[in-house]
Coordinates of C-alpha atoms and ligand atoms in Angstrom, one line a residue:
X108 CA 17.0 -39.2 -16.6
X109 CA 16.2 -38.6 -12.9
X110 CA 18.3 -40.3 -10.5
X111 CA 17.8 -41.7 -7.0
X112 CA 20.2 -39.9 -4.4
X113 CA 20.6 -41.2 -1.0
X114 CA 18.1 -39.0 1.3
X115 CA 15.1 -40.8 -1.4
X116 CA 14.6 -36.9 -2.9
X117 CA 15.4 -37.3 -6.7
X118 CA 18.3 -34.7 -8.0
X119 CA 16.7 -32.1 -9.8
X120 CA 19.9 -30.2 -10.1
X121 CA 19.5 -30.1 -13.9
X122 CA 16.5 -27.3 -13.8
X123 CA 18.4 -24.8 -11.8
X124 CA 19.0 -21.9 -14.2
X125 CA 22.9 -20.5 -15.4
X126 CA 22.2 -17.8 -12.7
X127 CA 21.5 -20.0 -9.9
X128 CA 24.4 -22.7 -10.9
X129 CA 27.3 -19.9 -11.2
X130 CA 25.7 -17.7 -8.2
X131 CA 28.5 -18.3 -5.0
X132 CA 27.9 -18.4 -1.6
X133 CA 28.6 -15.0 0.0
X134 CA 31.8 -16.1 2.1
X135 CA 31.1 -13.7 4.9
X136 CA 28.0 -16.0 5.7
X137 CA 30.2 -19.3 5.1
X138 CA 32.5 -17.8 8.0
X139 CA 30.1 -17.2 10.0
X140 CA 29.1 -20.4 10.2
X141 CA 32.7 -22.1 10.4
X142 CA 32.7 -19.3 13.7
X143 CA 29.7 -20.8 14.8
X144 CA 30.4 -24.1 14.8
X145 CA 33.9 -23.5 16.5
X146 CA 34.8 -25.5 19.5
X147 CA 36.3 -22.8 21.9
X148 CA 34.2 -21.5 24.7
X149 CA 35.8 -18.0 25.2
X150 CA 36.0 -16.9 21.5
X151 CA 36.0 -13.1 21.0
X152 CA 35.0 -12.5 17.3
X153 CA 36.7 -8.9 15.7
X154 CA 35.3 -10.8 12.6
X155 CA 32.6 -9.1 11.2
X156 CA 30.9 -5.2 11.7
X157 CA 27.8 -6.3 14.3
X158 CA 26.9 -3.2 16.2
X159 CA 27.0 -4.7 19.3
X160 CA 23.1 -5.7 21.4
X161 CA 24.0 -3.1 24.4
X162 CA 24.0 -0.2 21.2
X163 CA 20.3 -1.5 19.8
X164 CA 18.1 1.4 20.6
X165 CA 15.4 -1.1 21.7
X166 CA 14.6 -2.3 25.5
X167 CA 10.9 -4.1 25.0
X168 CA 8.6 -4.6 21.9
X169 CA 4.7 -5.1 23.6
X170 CA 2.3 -6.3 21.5
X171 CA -1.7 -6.4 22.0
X172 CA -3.0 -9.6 20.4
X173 CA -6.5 -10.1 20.0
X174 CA -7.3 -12.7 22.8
X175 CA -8.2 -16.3 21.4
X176 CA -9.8 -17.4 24.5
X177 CA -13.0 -17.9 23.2
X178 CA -13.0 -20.9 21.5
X179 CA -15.9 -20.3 19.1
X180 CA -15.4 -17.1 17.4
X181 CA -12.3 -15.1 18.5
X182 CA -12.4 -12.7 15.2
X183 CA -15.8 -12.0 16.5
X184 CA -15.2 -11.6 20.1
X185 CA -12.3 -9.2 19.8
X186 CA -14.1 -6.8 17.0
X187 CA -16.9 -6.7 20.3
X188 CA -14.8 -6.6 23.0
X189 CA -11.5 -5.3 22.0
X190 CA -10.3 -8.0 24.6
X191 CA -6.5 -8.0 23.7
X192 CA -3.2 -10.5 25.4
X193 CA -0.1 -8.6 25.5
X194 CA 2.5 -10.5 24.8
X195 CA 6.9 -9.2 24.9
X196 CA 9.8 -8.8 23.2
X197 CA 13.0 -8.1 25.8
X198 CA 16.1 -7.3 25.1
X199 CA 17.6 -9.0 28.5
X200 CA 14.9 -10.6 29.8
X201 CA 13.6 -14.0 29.2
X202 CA 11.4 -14.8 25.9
X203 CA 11.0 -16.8 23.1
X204 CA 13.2 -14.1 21.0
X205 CA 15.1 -11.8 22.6
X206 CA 15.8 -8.2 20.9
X207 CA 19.7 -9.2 21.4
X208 CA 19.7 -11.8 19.4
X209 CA 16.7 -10.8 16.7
X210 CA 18.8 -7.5 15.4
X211 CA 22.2 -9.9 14.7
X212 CA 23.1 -10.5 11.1
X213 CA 21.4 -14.0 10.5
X214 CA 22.0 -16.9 8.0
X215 CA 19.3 -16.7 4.9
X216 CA 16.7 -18.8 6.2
X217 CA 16.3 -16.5 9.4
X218 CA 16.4 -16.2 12.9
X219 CA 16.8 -20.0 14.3
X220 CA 13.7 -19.4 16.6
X221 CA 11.4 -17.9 14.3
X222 CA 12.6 -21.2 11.9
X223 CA 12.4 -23.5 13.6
X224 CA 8.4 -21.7 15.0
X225 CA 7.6 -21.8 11.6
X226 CA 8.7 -25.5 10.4
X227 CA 7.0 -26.8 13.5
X228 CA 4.0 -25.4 11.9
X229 CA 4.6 -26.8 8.7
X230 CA 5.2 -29.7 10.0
X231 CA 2.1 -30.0 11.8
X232 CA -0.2 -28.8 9.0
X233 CA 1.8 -29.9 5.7
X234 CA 3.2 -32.9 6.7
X235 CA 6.1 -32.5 4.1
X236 CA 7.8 -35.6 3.7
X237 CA 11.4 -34.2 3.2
X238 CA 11.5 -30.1 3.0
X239 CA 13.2 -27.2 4.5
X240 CA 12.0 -24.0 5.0
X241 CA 13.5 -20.6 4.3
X242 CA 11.7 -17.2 5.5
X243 CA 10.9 -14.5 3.1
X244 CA 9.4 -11.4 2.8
X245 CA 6.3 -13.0 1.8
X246 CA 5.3 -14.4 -1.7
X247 CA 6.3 -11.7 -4.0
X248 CA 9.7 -12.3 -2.4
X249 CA 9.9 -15.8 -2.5
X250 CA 8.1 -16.1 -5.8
X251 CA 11.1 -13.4 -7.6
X252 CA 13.5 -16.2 -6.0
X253 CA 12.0 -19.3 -7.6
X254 CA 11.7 -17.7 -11.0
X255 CA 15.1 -17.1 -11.2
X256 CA 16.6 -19.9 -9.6
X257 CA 15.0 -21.7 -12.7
X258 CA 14.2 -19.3 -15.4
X259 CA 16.3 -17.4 -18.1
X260 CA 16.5 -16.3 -21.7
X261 CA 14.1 -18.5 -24.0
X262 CA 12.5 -20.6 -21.6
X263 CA 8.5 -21.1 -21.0
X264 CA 6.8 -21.4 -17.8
X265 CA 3.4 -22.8 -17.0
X266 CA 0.6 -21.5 -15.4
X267 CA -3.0 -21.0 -15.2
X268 CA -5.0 -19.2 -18.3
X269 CA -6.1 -16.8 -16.0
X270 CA -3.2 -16.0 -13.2
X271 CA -1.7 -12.9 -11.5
X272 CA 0.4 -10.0 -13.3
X273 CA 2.0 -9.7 -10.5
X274 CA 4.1 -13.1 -9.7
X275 CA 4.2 -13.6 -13.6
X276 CA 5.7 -10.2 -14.8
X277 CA 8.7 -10.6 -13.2
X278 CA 10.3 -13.1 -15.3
X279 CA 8.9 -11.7 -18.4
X280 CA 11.4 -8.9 -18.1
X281 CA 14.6 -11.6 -18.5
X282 CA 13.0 -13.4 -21.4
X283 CA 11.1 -16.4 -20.0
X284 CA 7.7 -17.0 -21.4
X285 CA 4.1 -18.1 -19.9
X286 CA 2.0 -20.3 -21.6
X287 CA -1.5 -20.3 -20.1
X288 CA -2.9 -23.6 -19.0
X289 CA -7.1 -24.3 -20.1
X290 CA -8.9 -23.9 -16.4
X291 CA -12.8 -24.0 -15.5
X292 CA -14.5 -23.3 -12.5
X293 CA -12.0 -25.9 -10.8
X294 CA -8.8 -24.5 -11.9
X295 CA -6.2 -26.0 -14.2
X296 CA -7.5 -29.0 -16.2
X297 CA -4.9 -32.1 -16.0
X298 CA -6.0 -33.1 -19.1
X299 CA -5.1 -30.1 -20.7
X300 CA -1.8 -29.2 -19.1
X301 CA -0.7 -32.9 -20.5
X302 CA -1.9 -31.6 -23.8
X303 CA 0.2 -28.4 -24.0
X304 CA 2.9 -30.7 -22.7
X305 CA 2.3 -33.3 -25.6
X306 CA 2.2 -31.1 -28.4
X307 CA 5.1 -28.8 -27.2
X308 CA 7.4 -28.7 -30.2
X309 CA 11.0 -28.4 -29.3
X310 CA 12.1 -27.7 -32.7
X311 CA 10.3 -24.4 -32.7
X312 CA 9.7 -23.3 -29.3
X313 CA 12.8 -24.5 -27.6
X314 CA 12.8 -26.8 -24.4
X315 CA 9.7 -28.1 -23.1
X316 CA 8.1 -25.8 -19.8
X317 CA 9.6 -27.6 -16.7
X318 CA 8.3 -25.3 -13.9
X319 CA 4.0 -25.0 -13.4
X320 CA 3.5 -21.9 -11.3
X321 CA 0.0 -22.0 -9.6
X322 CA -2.5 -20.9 -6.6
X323 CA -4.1 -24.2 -5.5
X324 CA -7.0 -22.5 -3.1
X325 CA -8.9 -19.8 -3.9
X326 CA -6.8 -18.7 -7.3
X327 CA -6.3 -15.1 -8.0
X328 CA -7.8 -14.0 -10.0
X329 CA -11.0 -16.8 -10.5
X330 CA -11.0 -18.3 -7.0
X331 CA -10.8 -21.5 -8.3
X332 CA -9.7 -24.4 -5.9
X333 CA -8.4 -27.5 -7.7
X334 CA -10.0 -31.1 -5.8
X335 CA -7.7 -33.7 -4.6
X336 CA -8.0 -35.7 -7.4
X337 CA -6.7 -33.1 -9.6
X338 CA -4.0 -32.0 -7.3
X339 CA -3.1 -36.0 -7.7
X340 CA -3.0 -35.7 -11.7
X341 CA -1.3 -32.8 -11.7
X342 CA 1.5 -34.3 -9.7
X343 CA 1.6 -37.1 -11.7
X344 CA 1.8 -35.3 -15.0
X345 CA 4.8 -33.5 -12.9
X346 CA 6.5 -36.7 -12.4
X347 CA 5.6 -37.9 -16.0
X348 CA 7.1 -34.5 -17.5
X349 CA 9.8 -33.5 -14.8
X350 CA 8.0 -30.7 -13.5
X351 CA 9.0 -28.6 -10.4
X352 CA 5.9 -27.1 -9.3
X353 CA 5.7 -23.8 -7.6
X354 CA 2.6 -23.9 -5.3
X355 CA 1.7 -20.2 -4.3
X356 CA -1.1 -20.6 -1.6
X357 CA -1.8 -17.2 0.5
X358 CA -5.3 -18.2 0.7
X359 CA -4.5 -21.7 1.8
X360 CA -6.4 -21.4 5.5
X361 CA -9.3 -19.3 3.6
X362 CA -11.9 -22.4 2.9
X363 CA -15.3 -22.3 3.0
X364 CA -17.8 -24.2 3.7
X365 CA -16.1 -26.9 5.3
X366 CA -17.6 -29.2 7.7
X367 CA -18.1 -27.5 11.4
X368 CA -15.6 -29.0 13.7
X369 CA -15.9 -29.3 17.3
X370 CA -14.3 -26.4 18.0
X371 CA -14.7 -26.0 21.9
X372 CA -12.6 -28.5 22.6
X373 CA -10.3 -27.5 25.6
X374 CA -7.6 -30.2 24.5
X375 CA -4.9 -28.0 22.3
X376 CA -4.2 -31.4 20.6
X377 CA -7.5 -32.4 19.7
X378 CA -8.5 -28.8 18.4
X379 CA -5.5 -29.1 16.3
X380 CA -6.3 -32.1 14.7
X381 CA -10.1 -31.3 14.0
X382 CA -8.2 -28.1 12.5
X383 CA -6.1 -29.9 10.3
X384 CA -8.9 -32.1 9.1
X385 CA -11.0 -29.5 7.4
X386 CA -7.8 -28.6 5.4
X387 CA -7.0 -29.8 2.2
X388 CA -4.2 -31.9 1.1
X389 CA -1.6 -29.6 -0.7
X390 CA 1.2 -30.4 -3.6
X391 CA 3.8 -30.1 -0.7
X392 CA 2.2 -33.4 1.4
X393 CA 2.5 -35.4 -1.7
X394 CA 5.9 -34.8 -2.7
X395 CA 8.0 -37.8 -2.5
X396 CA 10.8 -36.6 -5.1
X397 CA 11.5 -33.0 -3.7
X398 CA 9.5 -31.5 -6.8
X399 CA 6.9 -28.9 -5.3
X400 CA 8.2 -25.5 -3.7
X401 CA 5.4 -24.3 -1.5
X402 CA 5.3 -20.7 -0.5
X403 CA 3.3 -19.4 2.2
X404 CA 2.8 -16.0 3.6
X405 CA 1.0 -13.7 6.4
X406 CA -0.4 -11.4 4.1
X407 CA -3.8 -12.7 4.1
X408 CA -4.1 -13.9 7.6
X409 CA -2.4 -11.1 9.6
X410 CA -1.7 -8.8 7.5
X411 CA 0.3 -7.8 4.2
X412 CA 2.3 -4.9 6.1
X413 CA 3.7 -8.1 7.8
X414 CA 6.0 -8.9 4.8
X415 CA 6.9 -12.2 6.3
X416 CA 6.3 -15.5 4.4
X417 CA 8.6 -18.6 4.1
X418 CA 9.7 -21.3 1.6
X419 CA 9.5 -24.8 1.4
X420 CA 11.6 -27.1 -0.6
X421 CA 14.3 -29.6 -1.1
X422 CA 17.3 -29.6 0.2
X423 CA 19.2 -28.8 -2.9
X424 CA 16.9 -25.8 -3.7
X425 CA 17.0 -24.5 0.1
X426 CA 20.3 -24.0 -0.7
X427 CA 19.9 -22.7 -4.0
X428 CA 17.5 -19.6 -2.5
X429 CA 20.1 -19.2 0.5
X430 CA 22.8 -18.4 -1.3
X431 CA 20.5 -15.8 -3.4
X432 CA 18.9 -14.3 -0.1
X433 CA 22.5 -14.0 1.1
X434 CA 23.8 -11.5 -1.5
X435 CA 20.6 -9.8 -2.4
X436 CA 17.8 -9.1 0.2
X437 CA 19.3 -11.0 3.1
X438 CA 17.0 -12.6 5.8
X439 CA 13.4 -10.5 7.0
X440 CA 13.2 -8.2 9.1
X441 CA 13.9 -8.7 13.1
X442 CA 10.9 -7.1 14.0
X443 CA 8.5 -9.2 12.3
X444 CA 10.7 -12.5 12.7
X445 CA 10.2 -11.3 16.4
X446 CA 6.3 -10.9 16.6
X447 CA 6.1 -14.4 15.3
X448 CA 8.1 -16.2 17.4
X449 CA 6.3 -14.9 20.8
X450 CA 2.3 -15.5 18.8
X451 CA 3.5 -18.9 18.0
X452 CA 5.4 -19.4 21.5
X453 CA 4.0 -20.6 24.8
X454 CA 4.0 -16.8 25.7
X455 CA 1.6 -16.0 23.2
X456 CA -1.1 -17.8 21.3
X457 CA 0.9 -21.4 20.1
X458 CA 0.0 -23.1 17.3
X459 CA -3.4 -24.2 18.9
X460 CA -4.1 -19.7 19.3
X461 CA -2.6 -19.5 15.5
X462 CA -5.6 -22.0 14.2
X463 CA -8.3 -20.5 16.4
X464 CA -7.5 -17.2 15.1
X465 CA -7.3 -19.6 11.1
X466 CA -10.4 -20.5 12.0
X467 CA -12.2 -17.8 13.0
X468 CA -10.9 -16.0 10.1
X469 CA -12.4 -17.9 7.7
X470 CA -15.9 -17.8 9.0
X471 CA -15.6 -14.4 8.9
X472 CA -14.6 -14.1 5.0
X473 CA -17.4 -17.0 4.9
X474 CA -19.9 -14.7 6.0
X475 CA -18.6 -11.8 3.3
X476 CA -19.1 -14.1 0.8
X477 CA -22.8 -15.1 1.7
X478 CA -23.2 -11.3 1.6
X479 CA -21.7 -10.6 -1.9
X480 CA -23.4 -13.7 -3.1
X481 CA -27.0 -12.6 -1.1
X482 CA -26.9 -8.9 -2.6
X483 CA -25.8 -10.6 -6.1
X484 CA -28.7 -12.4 -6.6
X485 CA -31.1 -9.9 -5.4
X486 CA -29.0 -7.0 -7.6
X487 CA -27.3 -8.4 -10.1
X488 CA -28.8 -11.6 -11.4
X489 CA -32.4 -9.9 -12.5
X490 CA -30.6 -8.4 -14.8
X491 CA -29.8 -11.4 -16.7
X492 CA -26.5 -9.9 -17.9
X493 CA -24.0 -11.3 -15.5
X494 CA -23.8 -14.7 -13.2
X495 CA -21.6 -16.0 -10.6
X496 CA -20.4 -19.5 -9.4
X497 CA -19.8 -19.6 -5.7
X498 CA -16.0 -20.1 -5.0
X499 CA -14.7 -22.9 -2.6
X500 CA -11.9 -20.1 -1.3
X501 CA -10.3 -17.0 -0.8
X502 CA -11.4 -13.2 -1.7
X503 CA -12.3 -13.3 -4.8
X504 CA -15.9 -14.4 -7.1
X505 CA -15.0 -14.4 -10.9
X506 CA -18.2 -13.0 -12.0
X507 CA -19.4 -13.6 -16.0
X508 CA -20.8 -11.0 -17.9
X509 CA -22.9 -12.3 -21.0
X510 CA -21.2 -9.8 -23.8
X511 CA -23.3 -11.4 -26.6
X512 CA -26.8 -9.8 -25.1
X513 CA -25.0 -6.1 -25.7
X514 CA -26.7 -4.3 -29.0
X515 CA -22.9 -3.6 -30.6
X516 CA -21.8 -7.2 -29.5
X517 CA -19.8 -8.3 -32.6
X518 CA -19.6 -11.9 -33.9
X519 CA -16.8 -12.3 -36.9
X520 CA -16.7 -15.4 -38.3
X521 CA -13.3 -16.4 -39.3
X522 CA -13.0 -19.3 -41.7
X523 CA -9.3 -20.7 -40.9
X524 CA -6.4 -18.3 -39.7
X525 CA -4.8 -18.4 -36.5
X526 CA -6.8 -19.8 -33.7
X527 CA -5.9 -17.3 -31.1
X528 CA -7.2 -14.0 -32.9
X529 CA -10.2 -12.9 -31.6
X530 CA -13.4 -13.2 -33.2
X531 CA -15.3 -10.7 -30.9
X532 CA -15.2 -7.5 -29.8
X533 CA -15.7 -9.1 -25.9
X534 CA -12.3 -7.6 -25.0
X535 CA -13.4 -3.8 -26.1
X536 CA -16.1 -4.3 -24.4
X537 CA -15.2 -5.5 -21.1
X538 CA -12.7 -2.6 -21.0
X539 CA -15.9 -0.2 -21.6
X540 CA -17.6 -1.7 -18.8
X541 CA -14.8 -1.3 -16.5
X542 CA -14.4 1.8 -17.0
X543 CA -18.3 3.3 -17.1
X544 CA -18.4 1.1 -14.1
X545 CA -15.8 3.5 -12.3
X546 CA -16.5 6.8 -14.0
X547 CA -20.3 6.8 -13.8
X548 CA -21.4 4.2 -10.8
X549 CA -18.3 4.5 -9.2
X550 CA -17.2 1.0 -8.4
X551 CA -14.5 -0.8 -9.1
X552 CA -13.6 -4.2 -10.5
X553 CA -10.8 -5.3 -12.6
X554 CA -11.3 -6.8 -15.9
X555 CA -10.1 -10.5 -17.3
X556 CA -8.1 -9.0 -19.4
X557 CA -5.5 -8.1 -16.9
X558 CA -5.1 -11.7 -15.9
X559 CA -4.9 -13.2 -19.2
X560 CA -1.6 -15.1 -20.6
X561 CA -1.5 -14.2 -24.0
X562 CA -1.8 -16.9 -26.3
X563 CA 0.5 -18.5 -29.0
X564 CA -0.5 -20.8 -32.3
X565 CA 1.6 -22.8 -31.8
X566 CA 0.4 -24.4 -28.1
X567 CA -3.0 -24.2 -28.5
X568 CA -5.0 -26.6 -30.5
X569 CA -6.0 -25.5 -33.5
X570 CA -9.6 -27.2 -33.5
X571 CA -12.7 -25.9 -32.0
X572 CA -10.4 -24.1 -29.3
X573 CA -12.1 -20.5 -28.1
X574 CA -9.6 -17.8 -28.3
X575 CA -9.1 -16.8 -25.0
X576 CA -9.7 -13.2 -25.8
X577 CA -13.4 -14.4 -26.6
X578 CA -13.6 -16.2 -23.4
X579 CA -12.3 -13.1 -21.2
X580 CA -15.6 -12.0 -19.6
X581 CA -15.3 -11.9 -16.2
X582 CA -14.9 -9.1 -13.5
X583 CA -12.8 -10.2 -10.4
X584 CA -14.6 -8.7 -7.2
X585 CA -13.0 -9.0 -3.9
X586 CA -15.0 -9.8 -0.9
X587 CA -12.3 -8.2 1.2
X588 CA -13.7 -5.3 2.3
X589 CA -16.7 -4.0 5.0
X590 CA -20.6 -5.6 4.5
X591 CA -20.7 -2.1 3.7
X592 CA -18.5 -2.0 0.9
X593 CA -19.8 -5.5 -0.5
X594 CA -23.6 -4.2 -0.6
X595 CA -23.2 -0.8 -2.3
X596 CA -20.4 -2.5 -4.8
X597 CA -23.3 -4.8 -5.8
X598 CA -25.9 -2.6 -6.0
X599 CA -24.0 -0.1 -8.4
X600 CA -22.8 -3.3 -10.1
X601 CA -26.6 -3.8 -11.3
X602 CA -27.8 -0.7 -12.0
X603 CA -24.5 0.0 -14.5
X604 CA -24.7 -2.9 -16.1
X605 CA -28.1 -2.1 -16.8
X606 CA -27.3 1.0 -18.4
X607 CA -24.3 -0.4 -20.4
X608 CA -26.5 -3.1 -21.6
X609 CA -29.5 -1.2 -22.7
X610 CA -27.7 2.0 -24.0
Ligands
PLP894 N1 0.4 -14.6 -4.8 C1 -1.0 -14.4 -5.0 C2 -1.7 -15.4 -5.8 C3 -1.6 -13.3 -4.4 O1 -2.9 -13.1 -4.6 C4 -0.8 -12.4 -3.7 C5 -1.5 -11.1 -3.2 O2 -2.5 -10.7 -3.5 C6 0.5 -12.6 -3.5 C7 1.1 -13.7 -4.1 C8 1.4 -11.6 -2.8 O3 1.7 -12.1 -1.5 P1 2.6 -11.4 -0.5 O4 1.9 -10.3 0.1 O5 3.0 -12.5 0.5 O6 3.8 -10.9 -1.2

């Protein structure tokens, strides 16, 4: 049973995987910081192999920001106007970072300046009520860390029906498992995560899943965002099952459709906080026992050359990922660690410049997805083979394709048998599509079927359940690219699935 400790977080010590529980901290980092903590003023460390600052072949780092002056549209303004604010990196002279102290060895969870930058920001936007973050490369980084600071041999993890081969591959290759969780348009279904967790047979398929790995906003590959409300049941099912839950959420600041805020206003503070309102609540804000890791990441809103992202978690598991980061990849990169600092410092664009930039952002991606959605209807939907939902977030619409209207569409009937064999040839077919789509139209989307957790009898109920093999009809098409990209992609998008469908 969970227990209580002091600091109110309960101990979840008992999911840490054998590899995380025998992994020891790398001593050098322990000395350094016994050293660092060391009363004497004059110390003169021969302790560890630092080239010393006055050898770092770097003087000044300048970087041209786009300006975030105006206050409306600064994405906008700066593709027009080019209108850029420089902002330094020095090795001597004053700034938020300098290059002396940036290109040290550092502790796991980074430099202390761009830490502490970044948990002032998570403070601010996530409210967490007990967490501490670690930087990382970004999420594929972090996301390789969590796995294995829980899984090994034989266990299951949870996730969405539909998630992304890239985060969930990597533990396949040390023997842990993913069992797909039912979703709809709003992502994972409560109710049937509770299910899975129900029926889960111990006897046959060894301990119960105890991590749920998932992309709150905007899911890759559907686009799915789950409400509030489910974000509430899920947490409680967490609590109910002793869950840790790994939130993934790159596309976190990429919401649509929100309600305008008054975005002129001159007060930092005020602009802040009509920011924050338009944001919704994540797993992180609501976790009381220490439960959620949350894992953010540039990629989507600088870039994803930035490799820079960061960790949040309890105390225990801060720890945990430390000691990994300190004998494997070690902390990120100075250069980007440094670039961050100065944008979020009062040199460069604070926190307030940060969410102007958030903002603007996500009008833009807003107006890419009126676009794809615009040439869609006029393209696509006359056809009558394929339809699309609008998604609440992110890049990506999770467009259906209505296999059953093609003439070699086959319908098998199976009376009993295992639920989770097909009983279509959807699956052949969406791989046919895919490809006459590239070879003969020359566009590009990628299948379902590349997404899809395979299925097992024995978690999925054996009534009236729709293999999901049958149910894997969807394209995922990123509205990431130019207006001019989106257009032509949907036009060639119509005209071959005309020709596929009426071969
Ligand atoms: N997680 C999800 C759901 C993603 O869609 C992506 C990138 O597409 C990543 C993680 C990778 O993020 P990063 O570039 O921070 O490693």
């Amino acid at each position: 049973d969970n227990v209580t400790s002091n600091n109110g977080v309960i101990d979840l010590s008992h999911h840490l995987s054998d590899e995380a529980r025998n992994r020891l901290a790398n001593p050098l980092k322990d000395i350094m910081r016994v050293i660092s903590e060391c009363p004497v003023t004059d110390l003169i460390t021969m302790a560890n192999g630092d080239p010393h600052h006055s050898l770092y072949p770097f003087q000044q780092i300048m970087y041209g920001l786009p300006s975030v002056q105006d206050p409306s549209d600064p994405v906008t303004s700066w593709n027009n106007s080019g209108r850029t604010q420089m902002i330094h990196s020095y090795r001597d002279q004053e700034c938020a970072l300098p290059i002396r102290n940036a290109f040290q060895y550092s502790r796991a969870a980074g430099l202390v300046q761009c830490k502490d930058a970044i948990t002032d920001f998570t403070n601010l936007i996530f409210a967490p009520p007990n967490h501490h973050v670690m930087l990382t490369f970004g999420n594929s980084d972090g996301l390789t860390k969590v796995f294995r600071l829980f899984g090994q041999k034989g266990d299951h993890f949870l996730t969405d029906e539909f998630s992304f081969p890239g985060m969930t591959n990597c533990p396949l290759a040390y023997g842990v498992k993913w069992v797909g969780v039912k979703m709809d348009s709003g992502g994972i279904i409560p109710e049937e995560l509770e299910k899975v967790l129900i029926r889960w047979d111990e006897a046959k398929l060894g301990r119960r899943p105890r991590l749920l790995y998932t992309v709150p906003v905007g899911q890759n590959p559907t686009g799915s965002t789950l409400s509030v409300d489910r974000r509430k049941k899920i947490y409680a099912i967490a609590q109910t099952w002793d869950l840790i839950i790994a939130e993934d959420d790159p596309y976190y600041f990429l919401r649509y459709d929100v309600p305008q805020t008054n975005c002129a206003s001159a007060d930092p503070d005020e602009f802040i906080k009509n920011f924050t309102s338009t944001l919704i609540p994540t797993f992180l804000s609501m976790d009381v026992d220490g439960r959620v890791i949350r894992l953010d990441t540039f990629s989507k809103v600088l870039a994803p050359g930035m490799r820079l992202g960061w960790i949040t978690s309890n105390k225990l598991f801060h720890l945990k990922l430390g000691e990994y980061t300190d004998s494997s990849t070690q902390p990120p990169h100075a250069f980007g660690q440094m670039f961050v600092t100065e944008m979020l410092s009062e040199h460069g664009w604070k926190i307030e410049g940060f969410c102007r930039w958030l903002r603007s952002l996500r009008l833009e991606y807003q107006n890419r997805l009126d676009l794809l959605l615009d040439v869609f209807q006029r393209e696509v939907e006359p056809t009558g083979y394929a339809s699309v939902k609008r998604p609440e977030a992110g890049m990506f619409v999770w467009i259906e394709v209505f296999f059953e209207k093609h003439p070699r569409f086959v319908h098998e009937r199976c009376s009993g048998g295992s639920p989770v064999v097909a009983r279509t040839n959807t699956e052949c077919l969406l791989k046919e599509l895919f490809e006459r789509l590239m070879n003969t139209q020359g566009v590009v989307f990628l299948p379902a079927s590349t997404f899809a957790i395979p299925e097992n009898a024995l978690w999925v109920e054996s009534d009236g359940h729709v293999p999901l093999s049958d149910r894997t009809r969807f394209l995922r098409a990123a509205f990431a690219g130019t207006e001019d990209m989106i257009e032509k992609g949907m036009i060639r998008l119509g005209k071959g699935l005309r020709e596929f469908f009426q071969e």
